[in-house]
mmCIF file of C-alpha atoms in Angstrom:
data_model
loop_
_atom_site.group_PDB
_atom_site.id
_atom_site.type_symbol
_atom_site.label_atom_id
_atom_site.label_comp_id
_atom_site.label_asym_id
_atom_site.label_seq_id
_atom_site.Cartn_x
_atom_site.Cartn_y
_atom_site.Cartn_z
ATOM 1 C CA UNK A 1 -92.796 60.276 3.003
ATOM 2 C CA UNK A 2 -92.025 63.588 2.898
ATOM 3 C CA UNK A 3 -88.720 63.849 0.674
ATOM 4 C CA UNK A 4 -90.530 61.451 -1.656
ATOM 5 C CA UNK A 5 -93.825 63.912 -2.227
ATOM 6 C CA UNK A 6 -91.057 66.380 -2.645
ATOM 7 C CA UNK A 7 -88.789 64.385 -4.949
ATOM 8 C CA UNK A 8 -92.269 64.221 -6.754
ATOM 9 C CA UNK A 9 -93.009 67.730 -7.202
ATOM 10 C CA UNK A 10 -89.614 68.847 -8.226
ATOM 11 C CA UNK A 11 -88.688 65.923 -10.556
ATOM 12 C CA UNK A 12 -91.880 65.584 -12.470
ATOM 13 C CA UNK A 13 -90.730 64.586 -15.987
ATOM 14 C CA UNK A 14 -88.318 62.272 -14.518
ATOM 15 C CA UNK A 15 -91.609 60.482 -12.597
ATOM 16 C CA UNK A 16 -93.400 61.215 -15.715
ATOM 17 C CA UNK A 17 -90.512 59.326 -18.004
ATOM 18 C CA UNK A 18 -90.455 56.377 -15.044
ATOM 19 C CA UNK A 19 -94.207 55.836 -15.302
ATOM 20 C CA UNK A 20 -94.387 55.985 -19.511
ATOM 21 C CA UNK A 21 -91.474 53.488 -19.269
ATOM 22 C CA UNK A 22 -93.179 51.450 -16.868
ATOM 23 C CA UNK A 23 -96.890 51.762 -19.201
ATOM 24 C CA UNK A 24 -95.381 50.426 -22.071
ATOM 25 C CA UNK A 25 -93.558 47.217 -20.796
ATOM 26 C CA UNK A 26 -96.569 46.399 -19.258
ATOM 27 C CA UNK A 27 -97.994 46.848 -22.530
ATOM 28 C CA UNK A 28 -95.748 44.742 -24.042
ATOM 29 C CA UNK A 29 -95.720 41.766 -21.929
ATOM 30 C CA UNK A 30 -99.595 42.323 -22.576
ATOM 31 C CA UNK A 31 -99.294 42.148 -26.170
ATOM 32 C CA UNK A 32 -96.546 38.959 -26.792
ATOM 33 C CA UNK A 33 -98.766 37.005 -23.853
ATOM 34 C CA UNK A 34 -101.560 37.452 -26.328
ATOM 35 C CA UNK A 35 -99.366 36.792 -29.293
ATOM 36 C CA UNK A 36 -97.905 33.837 -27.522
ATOM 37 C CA UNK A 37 -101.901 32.263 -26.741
ATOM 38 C CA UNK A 38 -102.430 33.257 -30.324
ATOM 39 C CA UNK A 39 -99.697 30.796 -31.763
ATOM 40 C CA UNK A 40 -100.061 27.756 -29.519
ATOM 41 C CA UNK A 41 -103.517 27.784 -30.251
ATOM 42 C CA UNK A 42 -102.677 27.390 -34.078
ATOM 43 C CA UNK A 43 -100.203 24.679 -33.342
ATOM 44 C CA UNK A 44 -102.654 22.560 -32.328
ATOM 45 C CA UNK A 45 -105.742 23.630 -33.773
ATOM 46 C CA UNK A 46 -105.051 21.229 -36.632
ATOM 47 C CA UNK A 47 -105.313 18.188 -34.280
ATOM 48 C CA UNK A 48 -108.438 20.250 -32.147
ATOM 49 C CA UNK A 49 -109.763 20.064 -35.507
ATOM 50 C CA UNK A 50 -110.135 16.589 -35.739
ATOM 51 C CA UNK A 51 -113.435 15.891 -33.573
ATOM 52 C CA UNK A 52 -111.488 12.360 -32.292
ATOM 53 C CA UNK A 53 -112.171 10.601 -29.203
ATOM 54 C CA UNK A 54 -108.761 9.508 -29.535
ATOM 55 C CA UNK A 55 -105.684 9.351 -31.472
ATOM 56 C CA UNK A 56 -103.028 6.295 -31.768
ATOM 57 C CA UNK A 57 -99.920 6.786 -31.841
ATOM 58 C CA UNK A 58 -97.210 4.307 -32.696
ATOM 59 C CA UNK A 59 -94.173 3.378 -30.209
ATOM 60 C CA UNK A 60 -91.090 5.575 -30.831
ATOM 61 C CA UNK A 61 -87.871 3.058 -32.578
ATOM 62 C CA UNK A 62 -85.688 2.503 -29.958
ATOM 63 C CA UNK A 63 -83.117 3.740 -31.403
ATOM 64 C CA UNK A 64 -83.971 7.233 -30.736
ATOM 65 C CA UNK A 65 -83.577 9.495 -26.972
ATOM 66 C CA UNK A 66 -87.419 10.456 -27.014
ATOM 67 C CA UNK A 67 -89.372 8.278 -24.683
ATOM 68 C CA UNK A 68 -93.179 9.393 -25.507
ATOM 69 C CA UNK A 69 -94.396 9.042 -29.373
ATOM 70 C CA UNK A 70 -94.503 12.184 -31.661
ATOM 71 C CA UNK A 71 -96.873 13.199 -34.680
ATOM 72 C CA UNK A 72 -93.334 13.490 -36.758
ATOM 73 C CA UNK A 73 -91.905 9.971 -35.502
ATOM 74 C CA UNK A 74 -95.078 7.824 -35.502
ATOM 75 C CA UNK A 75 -95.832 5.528 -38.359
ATOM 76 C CA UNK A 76 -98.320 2.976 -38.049
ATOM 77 C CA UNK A 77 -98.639 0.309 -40.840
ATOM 78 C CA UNK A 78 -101.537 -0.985 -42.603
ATOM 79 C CA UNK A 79 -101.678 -4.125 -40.194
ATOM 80 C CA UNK A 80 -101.663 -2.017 -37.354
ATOM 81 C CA UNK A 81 -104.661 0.426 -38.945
ATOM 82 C CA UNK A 82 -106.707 -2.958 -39.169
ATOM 83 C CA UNK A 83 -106.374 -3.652 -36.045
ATOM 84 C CA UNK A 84 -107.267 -1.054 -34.628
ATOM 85 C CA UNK A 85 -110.186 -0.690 -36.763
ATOM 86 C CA UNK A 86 -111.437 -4.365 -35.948
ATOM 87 C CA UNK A 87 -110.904 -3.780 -32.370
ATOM 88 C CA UNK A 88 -113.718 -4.047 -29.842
ATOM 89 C CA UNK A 89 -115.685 -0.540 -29.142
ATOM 90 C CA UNK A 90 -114.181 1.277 -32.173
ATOM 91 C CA UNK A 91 -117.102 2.623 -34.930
ATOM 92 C CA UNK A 92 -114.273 4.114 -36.755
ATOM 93 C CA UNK A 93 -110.487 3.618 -37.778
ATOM 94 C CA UNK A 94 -108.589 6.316 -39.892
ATOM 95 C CA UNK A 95 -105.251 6.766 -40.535
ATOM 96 C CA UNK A 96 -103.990 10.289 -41.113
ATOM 97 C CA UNK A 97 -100.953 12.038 -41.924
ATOM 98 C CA UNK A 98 -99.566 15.014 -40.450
ATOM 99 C CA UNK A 99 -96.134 16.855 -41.368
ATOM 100 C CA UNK A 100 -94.918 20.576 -40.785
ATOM 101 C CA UNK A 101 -93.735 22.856 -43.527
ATOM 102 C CA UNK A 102 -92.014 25.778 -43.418
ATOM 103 C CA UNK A 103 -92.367 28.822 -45.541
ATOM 104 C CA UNK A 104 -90.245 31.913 -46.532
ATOM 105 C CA UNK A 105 -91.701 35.050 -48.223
#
């Protein structure tokens, strides 16, 4: 403990230059966590957005490696939209679109 209080004392802007370093990755992992929450919760604030009990999806083509349904893949037809709408327990039946875009300044 000794050599280290001494290391301390005689090497103070190295400790000093170790600590600043040390401040400002913490910083940073601070700062892209928040950044990170930031842009998930714009991802999906579209579909938060909503207010819907639930959301239908329809199954993925076999012809593709996905298992689970995506917003991108699923297409329901107008059939399917009246059935679900005339289904037992459902007020309300809407069919909605949703794509991404991508945009370059």
């Amino acid at each position: 403990m000794f050599v280290a209080w001494r290391d301390m004392l005689f090497a103070k802007g190295r400790f000093t230059l170790i600590t600043s370093v040390v401040v400002l990755i913490t910083l940073l992992v601070g700062f892209l966590t928040g950044l990170t929450g930031g842009l998930a919760n714009e991802n999906i604030s579209a579909v938060q957005g909503l207010n819907a009990d639930k959301i239908a999806l329809a199954n993925v083509a076999e012809s593709t490696s996905e298992k689970d349904p995506t917003f991108s893949d699923s297409q329901i037809t107008r059939e399917q939209a009246k059935a679900w709408s005339q289904a037992e327990g459902v007020e309300e039946s809407t069919a909605i679109g949703i794509s991404q875009s991508r945009g370059e300044t």
